[in-house]
């Protein structure tokens, strides 16, 4: 590993922020109101503590750390998918008809990803774990990226008044889009001079960015009641004299 | 029924987009002939991919 210190700083800071946010949510009694956020933060704390134990015990290049990392990543990607689903639910809080459709869509999406991965896994049984990681984890990750983008566009289309939800979705967007954009950059530059540095540093950096955005949102942005939509708010009438001007 | 078909097509479109993104960027990228780490979640250092083979013990 080229920069051990930097890696440990990212790792420990990330765990510290996650644990602090979980503690803050419990301390300020926001635990029940933030279903998606506390669920995801708790998953991150559990996943990252497991990885930290394996890293400390066996080292970065060990096979055990490799297995621990990608096994916990499987759980984290599933949690991320759950979070995006819960954000969709929160966005459609007063749109029951729309939510019923979106619920079907999300279930079908997960079934499709699992089915495609199942076909690929059945063809590569000799290296189950690697193909499982590559096929299922990665495809669900990119599916979450597309879903999160759709959710962001939907919030703008609905003209949502839930500022907290918009910022939370932006935070998730940093986490998903950052590594994908870096890979795109590496691909376009044919693995140039800084490609290795970018490829190894971006994933921790993007999750760290998401945690900072979420920390700001949880501490400073109050939750609006029930995800109301602005389109229902009547605009004040413009006086006739002003409108002529 | 119509909605179900529509949602299925939309899900298929999302999976196809995700799969294309992955194939375009993640699957084919190499740095100095070595595959870089895949996309993942967490602030932990990403292990090299594919993993180093375990050392033989005497």
PDB file of C-alpha atoms in Angstrom:
ATOM      1  CA  UNK A   1       0.000   0.000   0.000  1.00  0.00           C
ATOM      2  CA  UNK A   2       1.476   3.317  -1.054  1.00  0.00           C
ATOM      3  CA  UNK A   3      -0.089   5.587   1.505  1.00  0.00           C
ATOM      4  CA  UNK A   4      -0.914   3.613   4.618  1.00  0.00           C
ATOM      5  CA  UNK A   5      -1.389   6.635   6.816  1.00  0.00           C
ATOM      6  CA  UNK A   6      -3.918   8.260   4.471  1.00  0.00           C
ATOM      7  CA  UNK A   7      -5.907   5.024   4.255  1.00  0.00           C
ATOM      8  CA  UNK A   8      -6.051   4.662   8.026  1.00  0.00           C
ATOM      9  CA  UNK A   9      -7.067   8.312   8.413  1.00  0.00           C
ATOM     10  CA  UNK A  10      -9.973   7.840   5.973  1.00  0.00           C
ATOM     11  CA  UNK A  11     -11.030   4.606   7.608  1.00  0.00           C
ATOM     12  CA  UNK A  12     -10.943   5.808  11.202  1.00  0.00           C
ATOM     13  CA  UNK A  13     -12.524   9.176  10.402  1.00  0.00           C
ATOM     14  CA  UNK A  14     -15.324   7.436   8.522  1.00  0.00           C
ATOM     15  CA  UNK A  15     -16.103   5.064  11.378  1.00  0.00           C
ATOM     16  CA  UNK A  16     -15.932   7.953  13.858  1.00  0.00           C
ATOM     17  CA  UNK A  17     -18.378  10.084  11.848  1.00  0.00           C
ATOM     18  CA  UNK A  18     -20.786   7.176  11.351  1.00  0.00           C
ATOM     19  CA  UNK A  19     -20.761   6.233  15.036  1.00  0.00           C
ATOM     20  CA  UNK A  20     -21.161   9.913  16.038  1.00  0.00           C
ATOM     21  CA  UNK A  21     -24.153  10.324  13.733  1.00  0.00           C
ATOM     22  CA  UNK A  22     -25.809   7.151  15.049  1.00  0.00           C
ATOM     23  CA  UNK A  23     -25.217   8.415  18.587  1.00  0.00           C
ATOM     24  CA  UNK A  24     -26.528  11.898  17.682  1.00  0.00           C
ATOM     25  CA  UNK A  25     -29.698  10.444  16.154  1.00  0.00           C
ATOM     26  CA  UNK A  26     -30.318   8.362  19.262  1.00  0.00           C
ATOM     27  CA  UNK A  27     -29.446  11.258  21.596  1.00  0.00           C
ATOM     28  CA  UNK A  28     -31.759  13.789  19.925  1.00  0.00           C
ATOM     29  CA  UNK A  29     -34.614  11.265  19.615  1.00  0.00           C
ATOM     30  CA  UNK A  30     -34.569  11.478  15.811  1.00  0.00           C
ATOM     31  CA  UNK A  31     -34.002   7.729  15.605  1.00  0.00           C
ATOM     32  CA  UNK A  32     -37.564   6.820  14.646  1.00  0.00           C
ATOM     33  CA  UNK A  33     -38.085   9.726  12.267  1.00  0.00           C
ATOM     34  CA  UNK A  34     -35.065   8.865  10.092  1.00  0.00           C
ATOM     35  CA  UNK A  35     -35.785   5.256   9.170  1.00  0.00           C
ATOM     36  CA  UNK A  36     -33.543   5.088   6.117  1.00  0.00           C
ATOM     37  CA  UNK A  37     -30.667   7.116   7.508  1.00  0.00           C
ATOM     38  CA  UNK A  38     -30.206   5.259  10.792  1.00  0.00           C
ATOM     39  CA  UNK A  39     -30.570   1.897   9.057  1.00  0.00           C
ATOM     40  CA  UNK A  40     -27.827   2.719   6.561  1.00  0.00           C
ATOM     41  CA  UNK A  41     -25.509   4.338   9.094  1.00  0.00           C
ATOM     42  CA  UNK A  42     -25.824   1.323  11.395  1.00  0.00           C
ATOM     43  CA  UNK A  43     -25.004  -1.006   8.475  1.00  0.00           C
ATOM     44  CA  UNK A  44     -21.954   1.120   7.651  1.00  0.00           C
ATOM     45  CA  UNK A  45     -20.707   1.023  11.249  1.00  0.00           C
ATOM     46  CA  UNK A  46     -21.104  -2.772  11.485  1.00  0.00           C
ATOM     47  CA  UNK A  47     -19.562  -3.389   8.037  1.00  0.00           C
ATOM     48  CA  UNK A  48     -16.617  -1.076   8.539  1.00  0.00           C
ATOM     49  CA  UNK A  49     -15.809  -2.303  12.043  1.00  0.00           C
ATOM     50  CA  UNK A  50     -15.694  -5.859  10.685  1.00  0.00           C
ATOM     51  CA  UNK A  51     -13.348  -4.762   7.896  1.00  0.00           C
ATOM     52  CA  UNK A  52     -11.166  -2.812  10.331  1.00  0.00           C
ATOM     53  CA  UNK A  53     -10.776  -5.912  12.525  1.00  0.00           C
ATOM     54  CA  UNK A  54      -9.734  -8.067   9.557  1.00  0.00           C
ATOM     55  CA  UNK A  55      -7.401  -5.374   8.215  1.00  0.00           C
ATOM     56  CA  UNK A  56      -5.709  -4.971  11.573  1.00  0.00           C
ATOM     57  CA  UNK A  57      -5.426  -8.726  12.087  1.00  0.00           C
ATOM     58  CA  UNK A  58      -4.413  -9.985   8.646  1.00  0.00           C
ATOM     59  CA  UNK A  59      -3.198  -7.017   6.583  1.00  0.00           C
ATOM     60  CA  UNK A  60      -4.246  -5.304   3.357  1.00  0.00           C
ATOM     61  CA  UNK A  61      -3.049  -7.930   0.846  1.00  0.00           C
ATOM     62  CA  UNK A  62      -4.345 -10.957   2.735  1.00  0.00           C
ATOM     63  CA  UNK A  63      -6.988 -13.182   1.239  1.00  0.00           C
ATOM     64  CA  UNK A  64      -9.044 -13.017   4.427  1.00  0.00           C
ATOM     65  CA  UNK A  65      -9.305  -9.236   4.259  1.00  0.00           C
ATOM     66  CA  UNK A  66     -10.279  -9.564   0.612  1.00  0.00           C
ATOM     67  CA  UNK A  67     -13.126 -11.937   1.487  1.00  0.00           C
ATOM     68  CA  UNK A  68     -14.205  -9.876   4.502  1.00  0.00           C
ATOM     69  CA  UNK A  69     -14.185  -6.681   2.423  1.00  0.00           C
ATOM     70  CA  UNK A  70     -16.327  -7.994  -0.429  1.00  0.00           C
ATOM     71  CA  UNK A  71     -18.693  -9.970   1.834  1.00  0.00           C
ATOM     72  CA  UNK A  72     -19.447  -6.848   3.871  1.00  0.00           C
ATOM     73  CA  UNK A  73     -19.703  -4.900   0.623  1.00  0.00           C
ATOM     74  CA  UNK A  74     -22.483  -7.258  -0.438  1.00  0.00           C
ATOM     75  CA  UNK A  75     -24.409  -6.348   2.735  1.00  0.00           C
ATOM     76  CA  UNK A  76     -23.668  -2.652   2.273  1.00  0.00           C
ATOM     77  CA  UNK A  77     -24.857  -2.635  -1.342  1.00  0.00           C
ATOM     78  CA  UNK A  78     -28.061  -4.371  -0.257  1.00  0.00           C
ATOM     79  CA  UNK A  79     -28.456  -1.760   2.505  1.00  0.00           C
ATOM     80  CA  UNK A  80     -27.860   0.999  -0.043  1.00  0.00           C
ATOM     81  CA  UNK A  81     -30.567  -0.463  -2.250  1.00  0.00           C
ATOM     82  CA  UNK A  82     -32.867  -0.534   0.807  1.00  0.00           C
ATOM     83  CA  UNK A  83     -32.054   3.113   1.541  1.00  0.00           C
ATOM     84  CA  UNK A  84     -32.873   4.191  -2.014  1.00  0.00           C
ATOM     85  CA  UNK A  85     -36.179   2.268  -1.746  1.00  0.00           C
ATOM     86  CA  UNK A  86     -36.998   4.007   1.557  1.00  0.00           C
ATOM     87  CA  UNK A  87     -36.150   7.377   0.000  1.00  0.00           C
ATOM     88  CA  UNK A  88     -38.574   6.593  -2.820  1.00  0.00           C
ATOM     89  CA  UNK A  89     -41.197   5.791  -0.166  1.00  0.00           C
ATOM     90  CA  UNK A  90     -40.512   9.071   1.602  1.00  0.00           C
ATOM     91  CA  UNK A  91     -40.759  11.010  -1.675  1.00  0.00           C
ATOM     92  CA  UNK A  92     -44.145   9.396  -2.428  1.00  0.00           C
ATOM     93  CA  UNK A  93     -45.576   9.796   1.062  1.00  0.00           C
ATOM     94  CA  UNK A  94     -48.741  11.484  -0.220  1.00  0.00           C
ATOM     95  CA  UNK A  95     -48.805   9.744  -3.581  1.00  0.00           C
ATOM     96  CA  UNK A  96     -50.045   6.272  -2.723  1.00  0.00           C
ATOM     97  CA  UNK A  97     -50.916   5.378  -6.309  1.00  0.00           C
ATOM     98  CA  UNK A  98     -47.451   6.306  -7.533  1.00  0.00           C
ATOM     99  CA  UNK A  99     -45.819   4.431  -4.652  1.00  0.00           C
ATOM    100  CA  UNK A 100     -47.679   1.226  -5.560  1.00  0.00           C
ATOM    101  CA  UNK A 101     -46.212   1.419  -9.072  1.00  0.00           C
ATOM    102  CA  UNK A 102     -42.717   2.265  -7.832  1.00  0.00           C
ATOM    103  CA  UNK A 103     -42.856  -0.608  -5.348  1.00  0.00           C
ATOM    104  CA  UNK A 104     -43.558  -3.069  -8.173  1.00  0.00           C
ATOM    105  CA  UNK A 105     -40.760  -1.504 -10.204  1.00  0.00           C
ATOM    106  CA  UNK A 106     -38.224  -1.833  -7.363  1.00  0.00           C
ATOM    107  CA  UNK A 107     -39.132  -5.463  -6.680  1.00  0.00           C
ATOM    108  CA  UNK A 108     -38.875  -6.310 -10.383  1.00  0.00           C
ATOM    109  CA  UNK A 109     -35.521  -4.564 -10.576  1.00  0.00           C
ATOM    110  CA  UNK A 110     -34.066  -6.596  -7.702  1.00  0.00           C
ATOM    111  CA  UNK A 111     -35.456  -9.824  -9.188  1.00  0.00           C
ATOM    112  CA  UNK A 112     -33.951  -8.979 -12.587  1.00  0.00           C
ATOM    113  CA  UNK A 113     -30.502  -8.243 -11.145  1.00  0.00           C
ATOM    114  CA  UNK A 114     -30.627 -11.480  -9.128  1.00  0.00           C
ATOM    115  CA  UNK A 115     -31.797 -13.477 -12.175  1.00  0.00           C
ATOM    116  CA  UNK A 116     -29.070 -12.110 -14.475  1.00  0.00           C
ATOM    117  CA  UNK A 117     -26.458 -12.734 -11.779  1.00  0.00           C
ATOM    118  CA  UNK A 118     -27.819 -16.257 -11.258  1.00  0.00           C
ATOM    119  CA  UNK A 119     -27.390 -17.084 -14.934  1.00  0.00           C
ATOM    120  CA  UNK A 120     -23.839 -15.738 -14.925  1.00  0.00           C
ATOM    121  CA  UNK A 121     -22.992 -17.600 -11.702  1.00  0.00           C
ATOM    122  CA  UNK A 122     -24.280 -20.898 -13.038  1.00  0.00           C
ATOM    123  CA  UNK A 123     -21.855 -20.567 -15.962  1.00  0.00           C
ATOM    124  CA  UNK A 124     -18.861 -19.839 -13.661  1.00  0.00           C
ATOM    125  CA  UNK A 125     -19.222 -22.214 -10.756  1.00  0.00           C
ATOM    126  CA  UNK A 126     -15.482 -22.757 -10.444  1.00  0.00           C
ATOM    127  CA  UNK A 127     -14.916 -19.301  -8.927  1.00  0.00           C
ATOM    128  CA  UNK A 128     -18.188 -18.637  -7.189  1.00  0.00           C
ATOM    129  CA  UNK A 129     -17.097 -15.849  -4.836  1.00  0.00           C
ATOM    130  CA  UNK A 130     -15.303 -13.697  -7.419  1.00  0.00           C
ATOM    131  CA  UNK A 131     -18.104 -13.966  -9.923  1.00  0.00           C
ATOM    132  CA  UNK A 132     -20.680 -13.398  -7.221  1.00  0.00           C
ATOM    133  CA  UNK A 133     -18.886 -10.215  -6.176  1.00  0.00           C
ATOM    134  CA  UNK A 134     -18.340  -9.050  -9.733  1.00  0.00           C
ATOM    135  CA  UNK A 135     -21.751  -9.846 -11.088  1.00  0.00           C
ATOM    136  CA  UNK A 136     -24.225  -9.241  -8.286  1.00  0.00           C
ATOM    137  CA  UNK A 137     -22.514  -6.539  -6.202  1.00  0.00           C
ATOM    138  CA  UNK A 138     -21.376  -4.476  -9.130  1.00  0.00           C
ATOM    139  CA  UNK A 139     -24.620  -4.649 -11.047  1.00  0.00           C
ATOM    140  CA  UNK A 140     -26.691  -3.788  -8.007  1.00  0.00           C
ATOM    141  CA  UNK A 141     -24.295  -0.911  -7.294  1.00  0.00           C
ATOM    142  CA  UNK A 142     -24.744   0.537 -10.768  1.00  0.00           C
ATOM    143  CA  UNK A 143     -28.510  -0.112 -10.574  1.00  0.00           C
ATOM    144  CA  UNK A 144     -28.553   1.934  -7.329  1.00  0.00           C
ATOM    145  CA  UNK A 145     -26.641   4.683  -9.138  1.00  0.00           C
ATOM    146  CA  UNK A 146     -29.277   4.830 -11.880  1.00  0.00           C
ATOM    147  CA  UNK A 147     -32.124   4.598  -9.330  1.00  0.00           C
ATOM    148  CA  UNK A 148     -30.689   7.425  -7.240  1.00  0.00           C
ATOM    149  CA  UNK A 149     -30.411   9.615 -10.337  1.00  0.00           C
ATOM    150  CA  UNK A 150     -34.035   8.811 -11.204  1.00  0.00           C
ATOM    151  CA  UNK A 151     -35.086   9.680  -7.642  1.00  0.00           C
ATOM    152  CA  UNK A 152     -33.271  13.018  -7.838  1.00  0.00           C
ATOM    153  CA  UNK A 153     -34.994  13.835 -11.132  1.00  0.00           C
ATOM    154  CA  UNK A 154     -38.344  12.729  -9.690  1.00  0.00           C
ATOM    155  CA  UNK A 155     -37.926  15.021  -6.673  1.00  0.00           C
ATOM    156  CA  UNK A 156     -37.310  17.957  -8.999  1.00  0.00           C
ATOM    157  CA  UNK A 157     -40.252  16.963 -11.197  1.00  0.00           C
ATOM    158  CA  UNK A 158     -42.519  16.766  -8.138  1.00  0.00           C
ATOM    159  CA  UNK A 159     -41.105  20.048  -6.882  1.00  0.00           C
ATOM    160  CA  UNK A 160     -40.623  18.477  -3.473  1.00  0.00           C
ATOM    161  CA  UNK A 161     -40.549  20.636  -0.359  1.00  0.00           C
ATOM    162  CA  UNK A 162     -38.535  18.060   1.583  1.00  0.00           C
ATOM    163  CA  UNK A 163     -35.151  19.791   1.483  1.00  0.00           C
ATOM    164  CA  UNK A 164     -33.667  17.233   3.827  1.00  0.00           C
ATOM    165  CA  UNK A 165     -34.533  14.379   1.484  1.00  0.00           C
ATOM    166  CA  UNK A 166     -33.051  16.218  -1.501  1.00  0.00           C
ATOM    167  CA  UNK A 167     -29.748  16.721   0.310  1.00  0.00           C
ATOM    168  CA  UNK A 168     -29.694  13.124   1.535  1.00  0.00           C
ATOM    169  CA  UNK A 169     -30.208  11.948  -2.048  1.00  0.00           C
ATOM    170  CA  UNK A 170     -27.367  14.241  -3.160  1.00  0.00           C
ATOM    171  CA  UNK A 171     -25.140  12.650  -0.508  1.00  0.00           C
ATOM    172  CA  UNK A 172     -25.930   9.163  -1.784  1.00  0.00           C
ATOM    173  CA  UNK A 173     -25.275  10.484  -5.291  1.00  0.00           C
ATOM    174  CA  UNK A 174     -21.727  11.483  -4.295  1.00  0.00           C
ATOM    175  CA  UNK A 175     -21.086   7.998  -3.005  1.00  0.00           C
ATOM    176  CA  UNK A 176     -22.416   6.209  -6.074  1.00  0.00           C
ATOM    177  CA  UNK A 177     -21.459   8.552  -8.888  1.00  0.00           C
ATOM    178  CA  UNK A 178     -17.958   9.422  -7.664  1.00  0.00           C
ATOM    179  CA  UNK A 179     -16.302   6.000  -8.104  1.00  0.00           C
ATOM    180  CA  UNK A 180     -18.200   5.386 -11.356  1.00  0.00           C
ATOM    181  CA  UNK A 181     -17.036   8.745 -12.732  1.00  0.00           C
ATOM    182  CA  UNK A 182     -13.463   7.962 -11.689  1.00  0.00           C
ATOM    183  CA  UNK A 183     -13.555   4.642 -13.501  1.00  0.00           C
ATOM    184  CA  UNK A 184     -14.875   6.483 -16.547  1.00  0.00           C
ATOM    185  CA  UNK A 185     -11.983   8.943 -16.280  1.00  0.00           C
ATOM    186  CA  UNK A 186      -9.458   6.123 -15.942  1.00  0.00           C
ATOM    187  CA  UNK A 187     -11.011   4.428 -18.964  1.00  0.00           C
ATOM    188  CA  UNK A 188     -10.919   7.607 -21.049  1.00  0.00           C
ATOM    189  CA  UNK A 189      -7.311   8.395 -20.128  1.00  0.00           C
ATOM    190  CA  UNK A 190      -6.205   4.792 -20.848  1.00  0.00           C
ATOM    191  CA  UNK A 191      -4.943   4.292 -17.281  1.00  0.00           C
ATOM    192  CA  UNK A 192      -2.776   7.419 -17.237  1.00  0.00           C
ATOM    193  CA  UNK A 193      -0.279   8.722 -14.708  1.00  0.00           C
ATOM    194  CA  UNK A 194      -2.637   9.332 -11.784  1.00  0.00           C
ATOM    195  CA  UNK A 195      -4.999   6.482 -12.603  1.00  0.00           C
ATOM    196  CA  UNK A 196      -3.805   4.186  -9.832  1.00  0.00           C
ATOM    197  CA  UNK A 197      -3.979   6.893  -7.211  1.00  0.00           C
ATOM    198  CA  UNK A 198      -7.457   7.907  -8.367  1.00  0.00           C
ATOM    199  CA  UNK A 199      -8.767   4.357  -8.530  1.00  0.00           C
ATOM    200  CA  UNK A 200      -7.636   3.478  -5.003  1.00  0.00           C
ATOM    201  CA  UNK A 201      -8.454   6.757  -3.252  1.00  0.00           C
ATOM    202  CA  UNK A 202     -11.800   7.668  -4.773  1.00  0.00           C
ATOM    203  CA  UNK A 203     -13.999   5.031  -3.116  1.00  0.00           C
ATOM    204  CA  UNK A 204     -13.090   5.968   0.494  1.00  0.00           C
ATOM    205  CA  UNK A 205     -13.125   9.660  -0.434  1.00  0.00           C
ATOM    206  CA  UNK A 206     -16.622   9.501  -1.937  1.00  0.00           C
ATOM    207  CA  UNK A 207     -18.089   7.645   1.055  1.00  0.00           C
ATOM    208  CA  UNK A 208     -16.400  10.221   3.275  1.00  0.00           C
ATOM    209  CA  UNK A 209     -18.013  13.004   1.212  1.00  0.00           C
ATOM    210  CA  UNK A 210     -21.412  11.366   1.598  1.00  0.00           C
ATOM    211  CA  UNK A 211     -20.937  11.137   5.367  1.00  0.00           C
ATOM    212  CA  UNK A 212     -20.050  14.840   5.580  1.00  0.00           C
ATOM    213  CA  UNK A 213     -23.140  15.819   3.572  1.00  0.00           C
ATOM    214  CA  UNK A 214     -25.333  13.592   5.735  1.00  0.00           C
ATOM    215  CA  UNK A 215     -23.780  14.998   8.915  1.00  0.00           C
ATOM    216  CA  UNK A 216     -24.626  18.528   7.751  1.00  0.00           C
ATOM    217  CA  UNK A 217     -28.176  17.478   6.840  1.00  0.00           C
ATOM    218  CA  UNK A 218     -28.855  15.629  10.097  1.00  0.00           C
ATOM    219  CA  UNK A 219     -27.500  18.399  12.308  1.00  0.00           C
ATOM    220  CA  UNK A 220     -28.522  21.575  10.466  1.00  0.00           C
ATOM    221  CA  UNK A 221     -31.425  20.872   8.090  1.00  0.00           C
ATOM    222  CA  UNK A 222     -34.750  20.279   9.865  1.00  0.00           C
ATOM    223  CA  UNK A 223     -37.089  17.691   8.449  1.00  0.00           C
ATOM    224  CA  UNK A 224     -40.248  19.116   6.864  1.00  0.00           C
ATOM    225  CA  UNK A 225     -43.475  17.432   7.862  1.00  0.00           C
ATOM    226  CA  UNK A 226     -44.152  14.404   5.770  1.00  0.00           C
ATOM    227  CA  UNK A 227     -42.565  15.342   2.456  1.00  0.00           C
ATOM    228  CA  UNK A 228     -45.134  17.902   1.313  1.00  0.00           C
ATOM    229  CA  UNK A 229     -45.027  19.038  -2.271  1.00  0.00           C
ATOM    230  CA  UNK A 230     -44.657  22.664  -3.207  1.00  0.00           C
ATOM    231  CA  UNK A 231     -46.998  22.434  -6.145  1.00  0.00           C
ATOM    232  CA  UNK A 232     -49.970  22.494  -3.708  1.00  0.00           C
ATOM    233  CA  UNK A 233     -48.889  25.830  -2.245  1.00  0.00           C
ATOM    234  CA  UNK A 234     -50.814  28.752  -3.680  1.00  0.00           C
ATOM    235  CA  UNK A 235     -48.747  31.675  -4.874  1.00  0.00           C
ATOM    236  CA  UNK A 236     -49.775  35.127  -3.599  1.00  0.00           C
ATOM    237  CA  UNK A 237     -51.772  37.144  -6.120  1.00  0.00           C
ATOM    238  CA  UNK A 238     -49.820  39.906  -7.879  1.00  0.00           C
ATOM    239  CA  UNK A 239     -51.559  43.311  -7.684  1.00  0.00           C
ATOM    240  CA  UNK A 240     -52.808  44.619 -11.020  1.00  0.00           C
ATOM    241  CA  UNK A 241     -50.573  47.731 -10.967  1.00  0.00           C
ATOM    242  CA  UNK A 242     -47.418  45.722 -10.357  1.00  0.00           C
ATOM    243  CA  UNK A 243     -48.260  43.186 -13.020  1.00  0.00           C
ATOM    244  CA  UNK A 244     -48.533  45.985 -15.613  1.00  0.00           C
ATOM    245  CA  UNK A 245     -45.015  47.071 -14.807  1.00  0.00           C
TER     246      UNK A 245
ATOM    247  CA  UNK B   1     -51.601  -5.538 -16.103  1.00  0.00           C
ATOM    248  CA  UNK B   2     -50.571  -2.690 -18.359  1.00  0.00           C
ATOM    249  CA  UNK B   3     -48.807  -0.989 -15.454  1.00  0.00           C
ATOM    250  CA  UNK B   4     -47.037  -4.215 -14.566  1.00  0.00           C
ATOM    251  CA  UNK B   5     -45.654  -4.567 -18.090  1.00  0.00           C
ATOM    252  CA  UNK B   6     -44.644  -0.917 -18.075  1.00  0.00           C
ATOM    253  CA  UNK B   7     -42.827  -1.284 -14.762  1.00  0.00           C
ATOM    254  CA  UNK B   8     -41.112  -4.444 -15.986  1.00  0.00           C
ATOM    255  CA  UNK B   9     -39.873  -2.612 -19.078  1.00  0.00           C
ATOM    256  CA  UNK B  10     -38.667   0.274 -16.932  1.00  0.00           C
ATOM    257  CA  UNK B  11     -36.833  -2.138 -14.612  1.00  0.00           C
ATOM    258  CA  UNK B  12     -35.287  -3.817 -17.644  1.00  0.00           C
ATOM    259  CA  UNK B  13     -34.156  -0.432 -18.946  1.00  0.00           C
ATOM    260  CA  UNK B  14     -32.527   0.453 -15.616  1.00  0.00           C
ATOM    261  CA  UNK B  15     -30.749  -2.918 -15.420  1.00  0.00           C
ATOM    262  CA  UNK B  16     -29.572  -2.573 -19.013  1.00  0.00           C
ATOM    263  CA  UNK B  17     -28.249   0.939 -18.326  1.00  0.00           C
ATOM    264  CA  UNK B  18     -26.494  -0.236 -15.150  1.00  0.00           C
ATOM    265  CA  UNK B  19     -25.022  -3.221 -16.950  1.00  0.00           C
ATOM    266  CA  UNK B  20     -23.791  -1.055 -19.830  1.00  0.00           C
ATOM    267  CA  UNK B  21     -22.177   1.406 -17.416  1.00  0.00           C
ATOM    268  CA  UNK B  22     -20.437  -1.407 -15.621  1.00  0.00           C
ATOM    269  CA  UNK B  23     -19.235  -3.068 -18.834  1.00  0.00           C
ATOM    270  CA  UNK B  24     -18.065   0.233 -20.287  1.00  0.00           C
ATOM    271  CA  UNK B  25     -16.113   1.481 -17.273  1.00  0.00           C
ATOM    272  CA  UNK B  26     -15.535  -1.187 -14.652  1.00  0.00           C
ATOM    273  CA  UNK B  27     -14.974  -4.375 -16.609  1.00  0.00           C
ATOM    274  CA  UNK B  28     -12.556  -3.167 -19.257  1.00  0.00           C
ATOM    275  CA  UNK B  29     -10.417  -0.727 -17.262  1.00  0.00           C
ATOM    276  CA  UNK B  30      -6.803  -1.707 -16.616  1.00  0.00           C
ATOM    277  CA  UNK B  31      -3.904   0.245 -15.135  1.00  0.00           C
ATOM    278  CA  UNK B  32      -0.491  -1.011 -16.277  1.00  0.00           C
ATOM    279  CA  UNK B  33      -2.189  -4.237 -17.323  1.00  0.00           C
ATOM    280  CA  UNK B  34      -3.667  -4.762 -13.839  1.00  0.00           C
ATOM    281  CA  UNK B  35      -7.320  -4.474 -13.039  1.00  0.00           C
ATOM    282  CA  UNK B  36      -8.100  -1.623 -10.589  1.00  0.00           C
ATOM    283  CA  UNK B  37     -10.420  -2.130  -7.610  1.00  0.00           C
ATOM    284  CA  UNK B  38     -14.105  -2.323  -8.389  1.00  0.00           C
ATOM    285  CA  UNK B  39     -16.660   0.136  -7.115  1.00  0.00           C
ATOM    286  CA  UNK B  40     -17.533  -0.400  -3.463  1.00  0.00           C
ATOM    287  CA  UNK B  41     -18.971   1.299  -0.385  1.00  0.00           C
ATOM    288  CA  UNK B  42     -17.056   2.389   2.726  1.00  0.00           C
ATOM    289  CA  UNK B  43     -14.040   4.410   3.780  1.00  0.00           C
ATOM    290  CA  UNK B  44     -11.812   1.346   4.200  1.00  0.00           C
ATOM    291  CA  UNK B  45      -8.813   0.718   1.910  1.00  0.00           C
ATOM    292  CA  UNK B  46      -9.935  -1.359  -1.077  1.00  0.00           C
ATOM    293  CA  UNK B  47      -8.095  -4.701  -1.396  1.00  0.00           C
ATOM    294  CA  UNK B  48      -6.327  -5.365  -4.694  1.00  0.00           C
ATOM    295  CA  UNK B  49      -8.316  -7.251  -7.314  1.00  0.00           C
ATOM    296  CA  UNK B  50      -7.804 -10.118  -8.095  1.00  0.00           C
ATOM    297  CA  UNK B  51      -6.446 -11.158  -4.691  1.00  0.00           C
ATOM    298  CA  UNK B  52      -2.884 -12.215  -4.157  1.00  0.00           C
ATOM    299  CA  UNK B  53      -2.617 -16.009  -3.913  1.00  0.00           C
ATOM    300  CA  UNK B  54      -2.021 -17.318  -0.392  1.00  0.00           C
ATOM    301  CA  UNK B  55       1.599 -18.030   0.463  1.00  0.00           C
ATOM    302  CA  UNK B  56       2.494 -21.722   0.743  1.00  0.00           C
ATOM    303  CA  UNK B  57       3.253 -22.816   4.282  1.00  0.00           C
ATOM    304  CA  UNK B  58       6.134 -25.102   5.125  1.00  0.00           C
TER     305      UNK B  58
END
